[in-house]
Tab-separated table of C-alpha atoms and ligand atoms in Angstrom:
chain	number	residue	atom	x	y	z
A	23	MET	CA	57.785	92.427	76.708
A	24	ASN	CA	60.974	93.485	78.479
A	25	ILE	CA	63.876	91.029	78.480
A	26	SER	CA	67.377	90.671	79.878
A	27	ILE	CA	69.906	88.840	77.741
A	28	LEU	CA	72.570	87.128	79.816
A	29	GLY	CA	75.407	86.421	77.376
A	30	SER	CA	74.348	88.951	74.706
A	31	THR	CA	77.813	88.918	73.090
A	32	GLY	CA	77.759	85.176	72.341
A	33	SER	CA	76.422	83.129	69.452
A	34	ILE	CA	72.954	82.731	71.020
A	35	GLY	CA	72.927	86.273	72.423
A	36	THR	CA	73.685	87.965	69.108
A	37	GLN	CA	71.115	85.800	67.293
A	38	ALA	CA	68.566	86.709	69.969
A	39	LEU	CA	69.144	90.395	69.218
A	40	LYS	CA	68.506	89.627	65.531
A	41	VAL	CA	65.227	87.984	66.548
A	42	VAL	CA	64.321	91.130	68.517
A	43	ASP	CA	64.925	93.099	65.277
A	44	ASP	CA	62.959	90.575	63.176
A	45	LEU	CA	59.974	90.819	65.514
A	46	ALA	CA	59.807	94.621	65.479
A	47	GLY	CA	56.348	95.665	64.337
A	48	GLN	CA	54.891	92.277	65.302
A	49	LYS	CA	55.930	91.998	68.934
A	50	GLU	CA	57.815	94.782	70.643
A	51	ILE	CA	60.657	93.441	72.764
A	52	LYS	CA	62.646	95.914	74.812
A	53	VAL	CA	66.127	94.733	75.800
A	54	MET	CA	66.663	95.951	79.367
A	55	ALA	CA	70.019	94.294	80.115
A	56	ILE	CA	72.931	92.967	78.101
A	57	THR	CA	75.945	91.085	79.470
A	58	GLY	CA	79.242	89.736	78.216
A	59	ASN	CA	82.348	88.195	79.680
A	60	SER	CA	84.961	90.619	78.355
A	61	ASN	CA	84.085	91.908	74.865
A	62	THR	CA	83.543	95.574	75.766
A	63	LEU	CA	83.673	96.699	72.146
A	64	LEU	CA	80.626	94.587	71.257
A	65	LEU	CA	78.870	95.483	74.513
A	66	GLU	CA	79.312	99.156	73.656
A	67	GLU	CA	77.919	98.607	70.163
A	68	GLN	CA	74.916	96.690	71.544
A	69	ALA	CA	74.336	99.285	74.259
A	70	ARG	CA	74.239	102.102	71.698
A	71	GLN	CA	71.844	100.192	69.458
A	72	TYR	CA	69.437	98.708	72.030
A	73	LYS	CA	69.728	101.332	74.800
A	74	PRO	CA	69.325	98.900	77.715
A	75	GLN	CA	69.050	100.058	81.297
A	76	VAL	CA	72.057	97.966	82.326
A	77	ALA	CA	75.216	96.631	80.627
A	78	VAL	CA	77.367	94.145	82.518
A	79	VAL	CA	80.892	92.952	81.857
A	80	ALA	CA	81.590	89.833	83.935
A	81	ASP	CA	85.355	90.336	83.963
A	82	GLN	CA	85.957	92.953	86.683
A	83	LYS	CA	89.187	94.112	85.006
A	84	LYS	CA	87.127	95.368	82.038
A	85	TYR	CA	84.762	97.467	84.149
A	86	THR	CA	86.582	100.805	83.762
A	87	ASP	CA	86.914	100.242	80.020
A	88	LEU	CA	83.167	99.675	79.565
A	89	LYS	CA	82.290	102.506	81.943
A	90	THR	CA	84.456	104.903	79.893
A	91	ARG	CA	83.003	103.702	76.596
A	92	LEU	CA	79.447	104.309	77.798
A	93	ALA	CA	80.139	107.496	79.783
A	94	ASP	CA	78.061	109.640	77.402
A	95	THR	CA	75.005	107.328	77.661
A	96	SER	CA	72.423	106.717	80.403
A	97	VAL	CA	73.302	102.990	80.566
A	98	THR	CA	74.249	101.747	84.048
A	99	VAL	CA	77.502	99.799	83.831
A	100	LEU	CA	78.081	96.924	86.255
A	101	CYS	CA	80.531	94.038	86.550
A	102	GLY	CA	81.155	90.625	88.093
A	103	GLU	CA	78.640	88.043	89.279
A	104	GLU	CA	76.863	90.715	91.273
A	105	GLY	CA	76.296	92.690	88.090
A	106	LEU	CA	75.024	89.573	86.262
A	107	CYS	CA	72.574	88.934	89.109
A	108	ARG	CA	71.338	92.540	88.909
A	109	ALA	CA	70.800	92.126	85.158
A	110	ALA	CA	68.881	88.905	85.863
A	111	THR	CA	66.518	90.461	88.391
A	112	LEU	CA	65.600	93.961	87.101
A	113	ASP	CA	62.141	94.972	88.319
A	114	ASN	CA	60.515	95.697	84.984
A	115	VAL	CA	61.776	92.585	83.169
A	116	GLN	CA	59.431	89.662	82.408
A	117	MET	CA	61.812	87.246	80.677
A	118	VAL	CA	65.496	86.412	81.015
A	119	LEU	CA	67.359	84.708	78.186
A	120	SER	CA	69.943	82.523	79.908
A	121	SER	CA	72.658	82.265	77.263
A	122	ILE	CA	75.905	82.498	79.185
A	123	VAL	CA	78.002	79.415	78.433
A	124	GLY	CA	78.708	76.926	81.209
A	125	PHE	CA	78.545	76.947	84.977
A	126	ALA	CA	78.991	80.748	85.149
A	127	GLY	CA	75.314	81.053	84.187
A	128	LEU	CA	73.994	79.083	87.150
A	129	VAL	CA	73.774	81.653	89.941
A	130	PRO	CA	72.359	84.491	87.773
A	131	THR	CA	69.769	82.111	86.285
A	132	MET	CA	68.711	80.873	89.734
A	133	LYS	CA	68.386	84.502	90.889
A	134	ALA	CA	66.187	85.279	87.884
A	135	ILE	CA	63.873	82.362	88.757
A	136	GLU	CA	63.692	83.471	92.388
A	137	ALA	CA	62.774	86.970	91.192
A	138	GLY	CA	59.845	85.440	89.255
A	139	LYS	CA	61.215	85.954	85.746
A	140	ASP	CA	60.260	83.587	82.939
A	141	ILE	CA	63.359	81.840	81.613
A	142	ALA	CA	64.271	81.209	77.990
A	143	LEU	CA	66.986	78.613	78.545
A	144	ALA	CA	69.927	78.127	76.219
A	145	ASN	CA	72.441	77.400	78.970
A	146	LYS	CA	72.040	73.628	79.300
A	147	GLU	CA	74.959	73.300	81.743
A	148	THR	CA	72.888	74.928	84.505
A	149	LEU	CA	70.173	72.307	84.177
A	150	VAL	CA	72.743	69.504	83.993
A	151	THR	CA	74.614	70.617	87.067
A	152	ALA	CA	71.654	71.624	89.251
A	153	GLY	CA	68.611	69.954	87.651
A	154	ALA	CA	66.678	69.159	90.831
A	155	LEU	CA	67.219	72.561	92.491
A	156	PHE	CA	66.532	74.350	89.221
A	157	THR	CA	63.237	72.578	88.488
A	158	ASP	CA	62.115	72.858	92.132
A	159	ALA	CA	62.702	76.622	91.948
A	160	VAL	CA	60.739	76.828	88.672
A	161	LYS	CA	57.754	75.133	90.369
A	162	LYS	CA	58.061	77.128	93.582
A	163	HIS	CA	58.180	80.504	91.843
A	164	LYS	CA	55.618	79.436	89.187
A	165	ILE	CA	57.643	80.776	86.290
A	166	ARG	CA	57.617	79.581	82.678
A	167	LEU	CA	60.716	77.697	81.538
A	168	LEU	CA	61.002	77.793	77.749
A	169	PRO	CA	63.674	75.706	76.036
A	170	VAL	CA	65.936	77.419	73.509
A	171	ASP	CA	68.160	74.440	72.744
A	172	SER	CA	66.863	73.428	69.293
A	173	GLU	CA	66.180	69.783	70.220
A	174	HIS	CA	64.315	70.716	73.372
A	175	SER	CA	62.311	73.388	71.604
A	176	ALA	CA	61.394	70.702	69.058
A	177	ILE	CA	60.364	68.277	71.816
A	178	PHE	CA	58.371	71.015	73.530
A	179	GLN	CA	56.583	71.840	70.268
A	180	SER	CA	55.982	68.154	69.429
A	181	MET	CA	54.538	67.499	72.885
A	182	HIS	CA	51.504	69.572	71.829
A	183	GLY	CA	50.566	66.565	69.651
A	184	GLY	CA	49.288	64.517	72.583
A	185	SER	CA	48.832	64.507	76.342
A	186	ARG	CA	51.597	63.894	78.851
A	187	ALA	CA	50.030	60.538	79.803
A	188	GLU	CA	50.099	59.486	76.144
A	189	LEU	CA	53.826	60.137	75.742
A	190	LYS	CA	55.897	57.009	75.125
A	191	LYS	CA	59.380	58.346	74.472
A	192	ILE	CA	61.537	61.182	73.261
A	193	LEU	CA	63.642	60.783	70.117
A	194	LEU	CA	66.504	63.239	70.557
A	195	THR	CA	68.223	63.896	67.244
A	196	ALA	CA	71.962	64.476	66.889
A	197	SER	CA	73.896	65.632	63.834
A	198	GLY	CA	76.737	63.283	64.776
A	199	GLY	CA	79.191	66.167	64.585
A	200	PRO	CA	82.230	66.599	62.328
A	201	PHE	CA	83.732	63.192	63.202
A	202	PHE	CA	80.736	60.982	62.505
A	203	GLY	CA	81.879	57.521	61.362
A	204	LYS	CA	85.478	57.936	62.537
A	205	THR	CA	87.282	55.295	64.585
A	206	THR	CA	89.106	55.892	67.882
A	207	ALA	CA	92.443	55.580	66.060
A	208	GLU	CA	91.373	58.288	63.609
A	209	LEU	CA	90.337	60.592	66.459
A	210	LYS	CA	93.671	60.420	68.209
A	211	ASN	CA	95.321	63.405	66.548
A	212	ILE	CA	92.273	65.595	65.987
A	213	THR	CA	93.191	69.257	66.274
A	214	LYS	CA	91.174	72.095	67.708
A	215	GLU	CA	90.769	73.560	64.199
A	216	GLN	CA	89.168	70.306	62.984
A	217	ALA	CA	86.911	70.075	66.032
A	218	LEU	CA	85.723	73.654	65.609
A	219	LYS	CA	84.346	72.977	62.101
A	220	HIS	CA	80.766	71.822	62.627
A	221	PRO	CA	78.980	70.617	59.474
A	222	ASN	CA	75.540	72.176	60.179
A	223	TRP	CA	75.711	74.758	62.973
A	224	SER	CA	77.822	77.816	63.760
A	225	MET	CA	78.082	78.093	67.553
A	226	GLY	CA	80.365	79.132	70.418
A	227	ALA	CA	83.642	77.201	70.815
A	228	LYS	CA	82.679	75.164	73.891
A	229	ILE	CA	79.447	73.722	72.497
A	230	THR	CA	81.144	73.086	69.135
A	231	VAL	CA	83.754	70.895	70.845
A	232	ASP	CA	80.971	69.239	72.881
A	233	SER	CA	79.204	68.465	69.601
A	234	ALA	CA	82.369	66.852	68.239
A	235	THR	CA	82.805	64.608	71.314
A	236	LEU	CA	79.017	63.973	71.552
A	237	MET	CA	79.151	65.294	75.126
A	238	ASN	CA	76.651	67.865	73.890
A	239	LYS	CA	74.136	65.102	73.214
A	240	GLY	CA	74.864	63.601	76.634
A	241	LEU	CA	74.232	66.955	78.307
A	242	GLU	CA	71.046	67.256	76.256
A	243	ILE	CA	69.764	63.906	77.521
A	244	ILE	CA	70.100	65.201	81.080
A	245	GLU	CA	68.583	68.523	80.013
A	246	ALA	CA	65.582	66.675	78.505
A	247	LYS	CA	65.152	64.561	81.621
A	248	TRP	CA	64.730	67.696	83.743
A	249	LEU	CA	62.753	69.786	81.264
A	250	PHE	CA	60.203	67.098	80.476
A	251	ASP	CA	60.357	64.915	83.598
A	252	VAL	CA	61.026	61.669	81.702
A	253	ASP	CA	63.078	58.583	82.579
A	254	PHE	CA	66.495	58.236	80.971
A	255	ASP	CA	65.333	54.946	79.420
A	256	ASP	CA	62.616	56.845	77.562
A	257	ILE	CA	65.073	59.119	75.764
A	258	GLU	CA	66.615	57.673	72.602
A	259	VAL	CA	69.354	59.431	70.650
A	260	VAL	CA	68.992	59.219	66.859
A	261	VAL	CA	71.787	60.457	64.622
A	262	HIS	CA	70.234	62.483	61.810
A	263	ARG	CA	72.989	63.979	59.689
A	264	GLU	CA	70.987	66.705	57.948
A	265	SER	CA	69.735	68.496	61.110
A	266	ILE	CA	66.295	69.165	59.619
A	267	ILE	CA	64.309	67.161	62.171
A	268	HIS	CA	65.229	68.826	65.449
A	269	SER	CA	63.733	66.041	67.599
A	270	MET	CA	60.574	63.975	67.884
A	271	VAL	CA	58.236	62.434	70.414
A	272	GLU	CA	56.495	59.089	70.166
A	273	PHE	CA	53.065	58.581	71.694
A	274	THR	CA	51.544	55.343	72.972
A	275	ASP	CA	49.731	54.696	69.686
A	276	LYS	CA	53.200	54.694	67.992
A	277	SER	CA	52.528	57.994	66.242
A	278	ILE	CA	55.615	60.158	66.033
A	279	ILE	CA	55.377	63.956	65.979
A	280	ALA	CA	58.432	65.927	64.928
A	281	GLN	CA	59.460	69.550	64.501
A	282	LEU	CA	61.326	70.400	61.309
A	283	SER	CA	62.981	73.576	60.073
A	284	LEU	CA	66.283	74.604	58.541
A	285	PRO	CA	69.092	74.586	61.126
A	286	SER	CA	68.933	78.090	62.628
A	287	MET	CA	68.891	78.929	66.328
A	288	LYS	CA	66.755	81.949	65.505
A	289	HIS	CA	63.782	79.587	65.209
A	290	PRO	CA	63.804	78.230	68.789
A	291	ILE	CA	64.793	81.660	70.175
A	292	GLN	CA	61.824	83.278	68.440
A	293	TYR	CA	59.432	80.569	69.625
A	294	ALA	CA	60.586	81.091	73.226
A	295	PHE	CA	60.033	84.849	72.830
A	296	THR	CA	56.579	84.599	71.239
A	297	TYR	CA	55.184	81.440	72.908
A	298	PRO	CA	52.339	80.467	72.869
A	299	GLN	CA	52.014	82.493	69.669
A	300	ARG	CA	53.760	81.827	66.359
A	301	LEU	CA	54.738	84.898	64.364
A	302	PRO	CA	56.103	85.252	60.818
A	303	SER	CA	59.873	84.797	60.504
A	304	PRO	CA	62.089	86.047	57.666
A	305	ASP	CA	63.969	82.713	57.701
A	306	LYS	CA	63.835	80.361	54.704
A	307	SER	CA	61.386	77.458	54.517
A	308	VAL	CA	62.472	73.829	54.279
A	309	SER	CA	62.486	72.641	50.682
A	310	PHE	CA	62.144	68.858	50.687
A	311	SER	CA	63.128	68.520	47.063
A	312	ASP	CA	66.397	70.363	47.817
A	313	ILE	CA	67.122	68.106	50.800
A	314	ALA	CA	66.073	64.961	48.874
A	315	THR	CA	67.237	62.480	51.542
A	316	MET	CA	67.265	62.291	55.301
A	317	THR	CA	69.478	59.722	57.004
A	318	PHE	CA	69.355	58.117	60.445
A	319	TYR	CA	71.893	56.102	62.440
A	320	LYS	CA	72.553	54.760	65.915
A	321	PRO	CA	75.132	56.793	67.857
A	322	ASP	CA	78.535	55.160	68.379
A	323	GLU	CA	78.929	55.351	72.152
A	324	GLU	CA	82.062	53.213	72.193
A	325	THR	CA	84.041	55.666	70.084
A	326	PHE	CA	82.315	58.765	71.442
A	327	ARG	CA	82.564	57.840	75.102
A	328	CYS	CA	81.402	61.201	76.413
A	329	LEU	CA	77.841	60.276	75.460
A	330	ALA	CA	77.962	57.092	77.554
A	331	LEU	CA	79.623	58.948	80.458
A	332	ALA	CA	76.914	61.610	80.486
A	333	LYS	CA	74.195	58.944	80.490
A	334	LYS	CA	75.931	57.225	83.374
A	335	ALA	CA	76.268	60.455	85.381
A	336	GLY	CA	72.642	61.344	84.641
A	337	LYS	CA	71.379	57.964	85.845
A	338	MET	CA	73.559	58.128	88.959
A	339	GLY	CA	72.163	61.583	89.749
A	340	GLY	CA	73.151	63.393	92.937
A	341	ILE	CA	76.377	65.337	92.554
A	342	MET	CA	77.614	63.208	89.604
A	343	PRO	CA	76.204	65.404	86.798
A	344	THR	CA	77.982	68.366	88.446
A	345	VAL	CA	81.224	66.368	88.407
A	346	LEU	CA	80.707	65.391	84.769
A	347	ASN	CA	79.922	68.955	83.719
A	348	ALA	CA	82.802	70.602	85.592
A	349	ALA	CA	85.331	68.007	84.383
A	350	ASN	CA	84.109	68.502	80.834
A	351	GLU	CA	84.328	72.313	81.038
A	352	VAL	CA	87.893	72.026	82.360
A	353	ALA	CA	88.884	69.480	79.698
A	354	VAL	CA	87.342	71.402	76.798
A	355	ALA	CA	89.078	74.617	77.910
A	356	ALA	CA	92.394	72.711	78.062
A	357	PHE	CA	91.750	71.219	74.608
A	358	LEU	CA	91.063	74.726	73.245
A	359	ARG	CA	94.419	75.863	74.695
A	360	ASP	CA	96.120	72.903	72.937
A	361	GLU	CA	96.980	71.417	76.325
A	362	MET	CA	94.893	68.268	76.013
A	363	GLY	CA	94.206	65.825	73.189
A	364	PHE	CA	90.743	65.190	71.786
A	365	LEU	CA	90.430	61.695	73.275
A	366	ASP	CA	91.785	62.913	76.620
A	367	ILE	CA	88.535	64.825	77.179
A	368	ALA	CA	86.546	61.625	77.813
A	369	GLU	CA	89.485	60.144	79.702
A	370	PHE	CA	89.648	63.148	82.040
A	371	VAL	CA	85.885	63.200	82.605
A	372	GLU	CA	85.860	59.478	83.431
A	373	LYS	CA	88.813	59.721	85.821
A	374	THR	CA	87.243	62.678	87.597
A	375	MET	CA	83.908	60.863	87.929
A	376	ASN	CA	85.698	57.806	89.333
A	377	SER	CA	87.497	59.929	91.910
A	378	TYR	CA	84.239	61.224	93.432
A	379	LYS	CA	81.925	59.449	95.828
A	380	ASN	CA	78.369	60.305	94.833
A	381	LYS	CA	76.263	62.474	97.117
A	382	SER	CA	72.488	62.610	96.836
A	383	ASN	CA	70.371	65.781	97.072
A	384	PRO	CA	73.263	68.246	96.815
A	385	THR	CA	72.571	71.834	97.880
A	386	LEU	CA	73.540	74.817	95.735
A	387	GLU	CA	76.537	75.299	98.054
A	388	ASP	CA	77.616	71.646	97.491
A	389	ILE	CA	77.335	72.131	93.736
A	390	ILE	CA	79.349	75.365	93.747
A	391	GLU	CA	81.974	73.784	96.009
A	392	VAL	CA	82.446	70.634	93.889
A	393	ASP	CA	82.558	72.658	90.686
A	394	LYS	CA	85.248	74.903	92.166
A	395	GLU	CA	87.252	71.953	93.489
A	396	ILE	CA	87.354	70.284	90.062
A	397	ARG	CA	88.443	73.512	88.350
A	398	GLN	CA	91.310	73.827	90.835
B	8	NAD	P1	79.368	81.678	73.235
B	8	NAD	O1	80.694	81.276	73.736
B	8	NAD	O2	79.233	82.122	71.844
B	8	NAD	O3	78.777	82.852	74.168
B	8	NAD	C1	78.746	82.730	75.541
B	8	NAD	C2	78.313	84.012	76.230
B	8	NAD	O4	78.600	83.874	77.630
B	8	NAD	C3	79.075	85.251	75.760
B	8	NAD	O5	78.251	86.374	75.884
B	8	NAD	C4	80.227	85.334	76.764
B	8	NAD	O6	80.752	86.619	76.890
B	8	NAD	C5	79.517	84.899	78.034
B	8	NAD	N1	80.426	84.317	79.023
B	8	NAD	C6	81.386	83.393	78.842
B	8	NAD	N2	82.011	83.101	79.989
B	8	NAD	C7	81.430	83.866	80.944
B	8	NAD	C8	81.649	84.026	82.334
B	8	NAD	N3	82.598	83.351	82.991
B	8	NAD	N4	80.862	84.895	83.008
B	8	NAD	C9	79.904	85.588	82.370
B	8	NAD	N5	79.659	85.497	81.035
B	8	NAD	C10	80.417	84.642	80.336
B	8	NAD	O7	78.378	80.471	73.538
B	8	NAD	P2	77.021	80.090	72.789
B	8	NAD	O8	77.322	79.192	71.671
B	8	NAD	O9	76.212	81.316	72.560
B	8	NAD	O10	76.315	79.203	73.900
B	8	NAD	C11	75.676	79.753	75.016
B	8	NAD	C12	74.874	78.657	75.716
B	8	NAD	O11	73.826	78.245	74.848
B	8	NAD	C13	75.695	77.403	76.027
B	8	NAD	O12	75.280	76.877	77.255
B	8	NAD	C14	75.345	76.463	74.904
B	8	NAD	O13	75.427	75.105	75.283
B	8	NAD	C15	73.902	76.845	74.610
B	8	NAD	N6	73.488	76.567	73.237
B	8	NAD	C16	74.107	77.181	72.200
B	8	NAD	C17	73.712	76.914	70.884
B	8	NAD	C18	74.340	77.634	69.716
B	8	NAD	O14	73.913	77.429	68.596
B	8	NAD	N7	75.338	78.469	69.917
B	8	NAD	C19	72.711	75.975	70.657
B	8	NAD	C20	72.101	75.359	71.747
B	8	NAD	C21	72.489	75.662	73.025
B	9	MG	MG1	71.085	71.332	70.884
């Protein structure tokens, strides 16, 4: 199988390359394209190791740097959104791993679908912001959409336990993040350093902050709605502190099927790469006697308002999830620059949502326009 990795320099991208290494000898995966935003040093290293056809740096100012670094190789160096779209649509590629963070992944991912590539989807923001267009394109171009987000991979795997008509609801698990159990007063002076320390997962900065505000779980509800075509009322969030159960589904007979493994993104990445097969993984097995207890709680939506806001935007539909997502990306970036407080993230998202009149059936142009407007 030939793949393109959009966002190869990120947390998901680098773990995906490890999975490619792990699978050598069992399933040959040739990496045809790698992309990063600006880290030319890592792109060079990856290009030398994996010898892709194309390497793309999104930041145009870094183009000459990457071109110089790879001058002695046969790798084609490209830049900007045009370069990302080329990487997403290479002729001899069967699967594209969409692992750019945020809205920047939308257009390249849509291009990959239109070019008939199967999608391994890590970038949940694309499905949140353009769910209807995205899923319509998946149906129209008859491609396979494989979830990489650990919860959605777990749901996908658990769904094999019954038929679609027998499904009652999805139980989406959440770790609760680093501030589980805290009150609003205690959250007031949270610093970026505190928010970036996740108890169970090591991830990129944006999703780590989203996990601390519980916006991540809100985005995942919308992601699940589109991936599995379920009503919002049939998705229940369950806080499970140990992150061993990655999500569950309940069937009409009240049987619950879950997927469990140690918290490692390599598991869902590998499953997306090998589906419908399962292949040996070098990762450790779950040891129940080591874990000893598993705990479950209701999420606190009053303190972690981002979760409630995401549910609201999801139920409203139309352009509102785009508004929610863009406002959140802007707020999280400001928080990471120490220009906004932790609680201001929800405040900003709510204010932005209130300032927009909803619009149903937005086009891709509408979505791009509204996203741009909010960033400005
Ligand atoms: P990250 O910040 O570690 O990496 C993001 C990648 O996108 C990098 O390659 C970066 O160079 C690239 N990028 C950033 N801005 C860009 C831009 N404007 N244009 C082009 N490329 C750009 O993020 P991550 O943690 O790997 O997350 C990637 C996606 O996967 C996110 O949507 C996230 O929600 C999702 N996800 C991540 C994890 C995880 O464990 N990290 C788990 C589930 C889902
Ligand atoms: Mg997740």
